[in-house]
């Protein structure tokens, strides 16, 4: 299929403007990837602006990837982890987790946070957190690919995956790269810095380039030096997904229950060690839960 460009939506997280590439009305998921926020780059004056107090998640994994700056992560399973560029934070919510994130003051802040929808087999499981200080890299022509999750060109990330998935950072000084893909998977690109051309279509920061399925390789042309691209892909997610606020579920009833547990501060979402204030859940756009079972 032809490259499909979807503009990101302007949003705000913890005081920082973000470009939300997923979900969009036109494109809800790419594999199990269901949420992509690109924040920054911002300079010293705004670098510490990213301050996200404790908030809950269910049914998803958060993937944090920095290009610049430092962010401190604390969560309800007891993790306290500073992340730097080139490192990976992966938090698995399962049946419930809460976390807080705060950027350290510094010369800048630039990064991407993604969510992965968990499949039925694991989404009711225990919460967990892992940090990877180093990730495998592979050189392909003019690109250095760092594999965040899954496998690319023989390099495999040690990070947990619950469904067939790939996520890789492509760092390009300029020039062409041929990247092998799984033709049964769907793929997309998010440009964090610089610009690329794919099939003659320009892809720049602030959009998602959806590539569909059926490609066994991808030729990326970095049209600017210092280009950074995120390659996302996976087996098209076979389960219906209902996303609301910080929850990934299947039904309104599940989301109502998670919202009530967060509000009542039940043991489902234990306390997070941070000076930041808890973020209250907004009201749901529905007034009564629908009858079960349902597919949305
Ligand atoms: Mn979060």
Short mmCIF file of C-alpha atoms and ligand atoms in Angstrom, two decimals:
data_model
loop_
_atom_site.label_atom_id
_atom_site.label_comp_id
_atom_site.label_asym_id
_atom_site.label_seq_id
_atom_site.Cartn_x
_atom_site.Cartn_y
_atom_site.Cartn_z
CA UNK A 1 0.00 0.00 0.00
CA UNK A 2 0.98 3.63 -0.40
CA UNK A 3 2.48 5.40 2.61
CA UNK A 4 -0.39 6.88 4.66
CA UNK A 5 0.47 10.09 6.53
CA UNK A 6 -1.63 10.94 9.60
CA UNK A 7 -0.93 14.25 11.36
CA UNK A 8 -0.33 14.01 15.10
CA UNK A 9 -2.71 15.69 17.52
CA UNK A 10 -1.39 18.47 19.79
CA UNK A 11 -1.78 17.50 23.45
CA UNK A 12 -0.13 18.23 26.78
CA UNK A 13 1.37 15.91 29.37
CA UNK A 14 2.67 17.09 32.72
CA UNK A 15 3.19 20.64 31.47
CA UNK A 16 4.93 19.74 28.22
CA UNK A 17 3.36 20.01 24.76
CA UNK A 18 3.33 16.64 22.97
CA UNK A 19 2.57 15.42 19.44
CA UNK A 20 0.24 12.42 19.79
CA UNK A 21 0.78 10.18 16.76
CA UNK A 22 -1.41 7.35 18.13
CA UNK A 23 -4.27 6.80 18.64
CA UNK A 24 -5.96 8.83 15.91
CA UNK A 25 -9.42 8.36 14.55
CA UNK A 26 -7.92 7.17 11.26
CA UNK A 27 -5.40 4.83 12.89
CA UNK A 28 -5.93 3.23 16.31
CA UNK A 29 -3.10 0.69 16.51
CA UNK A 30 0.02 -0.52 14.71
CA UNK A 31 0.53 -4.09 15.87
CA UNK A 32 -0.05 -3.82 19.63
CA UNK A 33 1.33 -0.25 19.67
CA UNK A 34 -1.65 1.88 20.71
CA UNK A 35 -0.24 5.19 21.92
CA UNK A 36 2.69 7.35 20.77
CA UNK A 37 3.56 10.70 22.38
CA UNK A 38 6.53 12.69 21.05
CA UNK A 39 7.64 15.41 23.49
CA UNK A 40 10.26 18.10 22.90
CA UNK A 41 12.89 18.90 21.96
CA UNK A 42 12.78 21.69 24.52
CA UNK A 43 15.66 23.77 25.87
CA UNK A 44 16.92 24.36 29.38
CA UNK A 45 14.02 26.65 30.36
CA UNK A 46 11.44 23.89 29.75
CA UNK A 47 13.59 20.80 30.31
CA UNK A 48 12.28 20.25 33.84
CA UNK A 49 8.67 21.04 32.91
CA UNK A 50 7.71 17.39 32.45
CA UNK A 51 6.28 16.56 35.89
CA UNK A 52 3.65 13.82 35.86
CA UNK A 53 2.23 12.91 39.27
CA UNK A 54 1.03 9.43 40.23
CA UNK A 55 -1.56 8.06 37.83
CA UNK A 56 -2.83 4.53 37.14
CA UNK A 57 -2.57 2.20 34.16
CA UNK A 58 -4.20 -1.13 33.30
CA UNK A 59 -3.81 -3.50 30.37
CA UNK A 60 -0.78 -1.89 28.74
CA UNK A 61 2.98 -1.52 28.79
CA UNK A 62 4.63 1.90 28.79
CA UNK A 63 7.84 2.23 26.78
CA UNK A 64 9.99 5.29 27.46
CA UNK A 65 12.76 6.31 25.05
CA UNK A 66 14.78 9.51 25.41
CA UNK A 67 16.82 11.39 22.84
CA UNK A 68 17.90 14.05 25.33
CA UNK A 69 17.55 14.74 29.05
CA UNK A 70 16.93 12.59 32.11
CA UNK A 71 13.61 11.41 33.58
CA UNK A 72 13.05 9.83 36.99
CA UNK A 73 10.45 7.02 37.08
CA UNK A 74 8.88 5.78 40.33
CA UNK A 75 6.06 3.24 40.52
CA UNK A 76 3.80 1.22 42.80
CA UNK A 77 5.87 -1.96 42.47
CA UNK A 78 8.71 -0.11 44.22
CA UNK A 79 10.85 0.87 41.23
CA UNK A 80 12.85 4.08 41.26
CA UNK A 81 14.79 4.47 38.03
CA UNK A 82 16.53 7.34 36.28
CA UNK A 83 16.48 6.94 32.52
CA UNK A 84 18.97 8.51 30.09
CA UNK A 85 19.16 8.61 26.28
CA UNK A 86 19.83 5.17 24.79
CA UNK A 87 18.18 3.35 27.69
CA UNK A 88 14.75 1.75 27.91
CA UNK A 89 12.12 1.83 30.63
CA UNK A 90 9.38 -0.76 30.19
CA UNK A 91 6.52 -0.89 32.68
CA UNK A 92 3.88 -3.60 32.46
CA UNK A 93 0.58 -2.59 34.03
CA UNK A 94 -1.34 -5.87 33.85
CA UNK A 95 -4.28 -5.65 36.26
CA UNK A 96 -3.00 -2.37 37.71
CA UNK A 97 0.01 -0.16 38.39
CA UNK A 98 0.60 3.50 39.25
CA UNK A 99 3.66 5.59 38.43
CA UNK A 100 5.08 9.10 38.38
CA UNK A 101 7.63 10.66 36.04
CA UNK A 102 9.66 13.83 36.45
CA UNK A 103 12.30 15.30 34.17
CA UNK A 104 15.56 16.36 35.79
CA UNK A 105 16.68 19.95 35.23
CA UNK A 106 19.25 20.00 32.43
CA UNK A 107 20.13 21.44 29.06
CA UNK A 108 17.15 19.86 27.30
CA UNK A 109 14.46 17.21 27.12
CA UNK A 110 13.36 15.19 24.11
CA UNK A 111 11.74 11.79 23.94
CA UNK A 112 8.94 9.46 23.04
CA UNK A 113 6.55 7.54 25.24
CA UNK A 114 4.63 4.65 23.78
CA UNK A 115 2.03 2.20 25.01
CA UNK A 116 1.65 -1.41 24.00
CA UNK A 117 -1.78 -3.03 24.44
CA UNK A 118 -1.46 -6.27 26.37
CA UNK A 119 -3.23 -9.34 24.97
CA UNK A 120 -5.91 -11.23 26.87
CA UNK A 121 -3.31 -13.79 28.01
CA UNK A 122 -1.35 -11.26 30.11
CA UNK A 123 -3.53 -8.20 30.66
CA UNK A 124 -4.93 -9.46 33.99
CA UNK A 125 -1.45 -10.41 35.26
CA UNK A 126 0.94 -8.88 37.77
CA UNK A 127 2.44 -5.42 37.24
CA UNK A 128 6.18 -5.29 36.56
CA UNK A 129 8.97 -2.91 35.62
CA UNK A 130 12.24 -3.38 33.78
CA UNK A 131 15.08 -1.06 32.84
CA UNK A 132 17.62 -1.80 30.13
CA UNK A 133 20.77 0.30 30.41
CA UNK A 134 22.04 -0.92 27.04
CA UNK A 135 20.28 -2.27 23.96
CA UNK A 136 21.51 -4.21 20.93
CA UNK A 137 22.47 -2.22 17.84
CA UNK A 138 22.85 -3.25 14.23
CA UNK A 139 24.32 -1.28 11.30
CA UNK A 140 22.39 -1.34 8.02
CA UNK A 141 23.99 0.81 5.31
CA UNK A 142 23.72 4.39 6.57
CA UNK A 143 21.64 3.63 9.66
CA UNK A 144 22.45 2.49 13.16
CA UNK A 145 19.36 0.65 14.41
CA UNK A 146 18.88 0.29 18.17
CA UNK A 147 16.36 -2.42 18.97
CA UNK A 148 14.06 -1.34 21.81
CA UNK A 149 11.71 -4.33 21.72
CA UNK A 150 11.53 -7.41 19.55
CA UNK A 151 14.06 -8.28 16.85
CA UNK A 152 15.44 -6.45 13.83
CA UNK A 153 18.04 -7.74 11.33
CA UNK A 154 19.19 -10.42 13.76
CA UNK A 155 19.53 -8.13 16.78
CA UNK A 156 17.11 -8.94 19.60
CA UNK A 157 16.14 -6.71 22.52
CA UNK A 158 16.13 -8.28 25.99
CA UNK A 159 12.87 -6.41 26.79
CA UNK A 160 9.68 -8.34 27.52
CA UNK A 161 7.11 -8.60 24.74
CA UNK A 162 3.61 -10.05 25.17
CA UNK A 163 2.74 -10.12 21.45
CA UNK A 164 4.72 -10.24 18.16
CA UNK A 165 6.19 -6.74 18.08
CA UNK A 166 9.13 -4.63 17.02
CA UNK A 167 10.28 -1.16 18.02
CA UNK A 168 13.60 0.30 16.85
CA UNK A 169 15.35 3.65 16.75
CA UNK A 170 17.00 4.43 13.41
CA UNK A 171 19.82 6.95 13.77
CA UNK A 172 20.89 8.30 10.38
CA UNK A 173 23.57 10.82 9.46
CA UNK A 174 21.98 11.00 6.00
CA UNK A 175 21.72 8.65 3.06
CA UNK A 176 19.86 5.42 2.42
CA UNK A 177 19.15 2.38 4.53
CA UNK A 178 17.39 -0.87 3.70
CA UNK A 179 15.65 -2.32 6.76
CA UNK A 180 14.31 -5.90 6.69
CA UNK A 181 10.68 -6.26 7.80
CA UNK A 182 8.27 -9.12 8.52
CA UNK A 183 5.83 -9.00 5.59
CA UNK A 184 2.97 -10.39 7.71
CA UNK A 185 3.25 -7.50 10.15
CA UNK A 186 2.09 -3.90 9.82
CA UNK A 187 4.63 -1.11 10.31
CA UNK A 188 4.79 2.63 10.81
CA UNK A 189 7.40 5.36 11.19
CA UNK A 190 7.51 8.31 13.56
CA UNK A 191 10.26 10.84 12.84
CA UNK A 192 11.63 12.40 16.04
CA UNK A 193 14.25 14.62 14.37
CA UNK A 194 15.29 15.47 10.83
CA UNK A 195 13.32 14.07 7.88
CA UNK A 196 13.10 10.97 5.71
CA UNK A 197 11.54 9.97 2.42
CA UNK A 198 9.81 6.59 2.01
CA UNK A 199 8.52 5.65 -1.47
CA UNK A 200 9.07 9.31 -2.35
CA UNK A 201 6.80 10.49 0.48
CA UNK A 202 8.34 12.98 2.94
CA UNK A 203 7.98 12.09 6.62
CA UNK A 204 8.76 14.74 9.22
CA UNK A 205 8.16 15.19 12.99
CA UNK A 206 4.49 15.62 13.86
CA UNK A 207 2.96 12.76 11.91
CA UNK A 208 2.68 8.98 11.68
CA UNK A 209 3.65 7.28 8.43
CA UNK A 210 1.66 4.02 8.22
CA UNK A 211 3.18 1.45 5.89
CA UNK A 212 0.58 -1.33 6.13
CA UNK A 213 1.44 -5.02 5.79
CA UNK A 214 3.08 -6.90 2.95
CA UNK A 215 6.52 -5.27 2.96
CA UNK A 216 9.53 -7.50 3.48
CA UNK A 217 11.86 -4.51 3.56
CA UNK A 218 11.81 -0.76 3.81
CA UNK A 219 14.09 1.73 2.09
CA UNK A 220 14.50 4.87 4.20
CA UNK A 221 16.16 7.93 2.72
CA UNK A 222 17.34 10.37 5.39
CA UNK A 223 17.01 13.72 3.66
CA UNK A 224 18.52 15.65 6.58
CA UNK A 225 21.58 14.95 8.72
CA UNK A 226 20.94 14.02 12.35
CA UNK A 227 17.75 12.13 11.53
CA UNK A 228 16.11 9.97 14.21
CA UNK A 229 13.21 7.72 13.28
CA UNK A 230 11.21 5.26 15.33
CA UNK A 231 10.17 2.12 13.45
CA UNK A 232 7.11 0.46 15.00
CA UNK A 233 5.56 -2.79 13.88
CA UNK A 234 3.85 -5.97 14.84
CA UNK A 235 1.24 -8.55 14.05
CA UNK A 236 -2.06 -6.68 13.54
CA UNK A 237 -3.60 -6.76 17.04
CA UNK A 238 -6.42 -9.31 16.89
CA UNK A 239 -8.39 -8.15 19.94
CA UNK A 240 -10.79 -5.19 20.16
CA UNK A 241 -9.35 -2.49 22.39
CA UNK A 242 -11.16 0.17 24.39
CA UNK A 243 -8.86 3.01 25.49
CA UNK A 244 -9.90 5.69 27.93
CA UNK A 245 -7.59 8.02 29.89
CA UNK A 246 -4.73 5.81 31.10
CA UNK A 247 -6.55 2.52 30.73
CA UNK A 248 -6.54 -0.08 27.97
CA UNK A 249 -9.41 -2.51 28.37
CA UNK A 250 -12.19 -4.21 26.46
CA UNK A 251 -15.37 -2.87 28.10
CA UNK A 252 -16.70 0.26 29.80
CA UNK A 253 -17.40 -1.84 32.89
CA UNK A 254 -13.69 -2.66 33.22
CA UNK A 255 -12.78 0.99 32.84
CA UNK A 256 -15.42 2.12 35.35
CA UNK A 257 -14.01 -0.40 37.85
CA UNK A 258 -10.41 0.78 37.35
CA UNK A 259 -11.51 4.41 37.65
CA UNK A 260 -13.36 3.65 40.90
CA UNK A 261 -10.33 1.76 42.30
CA UNK A 262 -8.08 4.74 41.56
CA UNK A 263 -10.56 7.16 43.14
CA UNK A 264 -10.98 5.01 46.27
CA UNK A 265 -7.20 4.36 46.50
CA UNK A 266 -7.70 0.60 46.75
CA UNK A 267 -4.85 -1.92 46.95
CA UNK A 268 -5.07 -2.36 43.17
CA UNK A 269 -3.05 0.86 42.80
CA UNK A 270 -0.57 1.09 45.73
CA UNK A 271 1.12 4.37 46.64
CA UNK A 272 4.01 5.78 44.59
CA UNK A 273 6.99 7.37 46.35
CA UNK A 274 7.11 10.90 44.93
CA UNK A 275 6.50 14.48 46.12
CA UNK A 276 4.13 14.98 43.17
CA UNK A 277 0.36 15.00 43.71
CA UNK A 278 -1.92 12.19 42.48
CA UNK A 279 -3.74 12.96 39.24
CA UNK A 280 -7.51 12.54 39.63
CA UNK A 281 -9.37 10.61 36.96
CA UNK A 282 -11.61 12.70 34.73
CA UNK A 283 -15.27 11.79 34.31
CA UNK A 284 -16.08 9.16 31.71
CA UNK A 285 -18.00 10.30 28.61
CA UNK A 286 -20.65 7.62 29.24
CA UNK A 287 -23.23 7.70 32.02
CA UNK A 288 -24.17 4.05 32.40
CA UNK A 289 -22.14 0.95 31.75
CA UNK A 290 -23.27 -1.05 28.78
CA UNK A 291 -24.55 -4.60 29.21
CA UNK A 292 -21.91 -7.31 29.08
CA UNK A 293 -20.48 -8.74 26.98
CA UNK A 294 -19.63 -6.06 24.47
CA UNK A 295 -17.23 -5.41 21.67
CA UNK A 296 -16.25 -1.85 20.89
MN1 LIG B 1 1.87 6.86 32.59
#
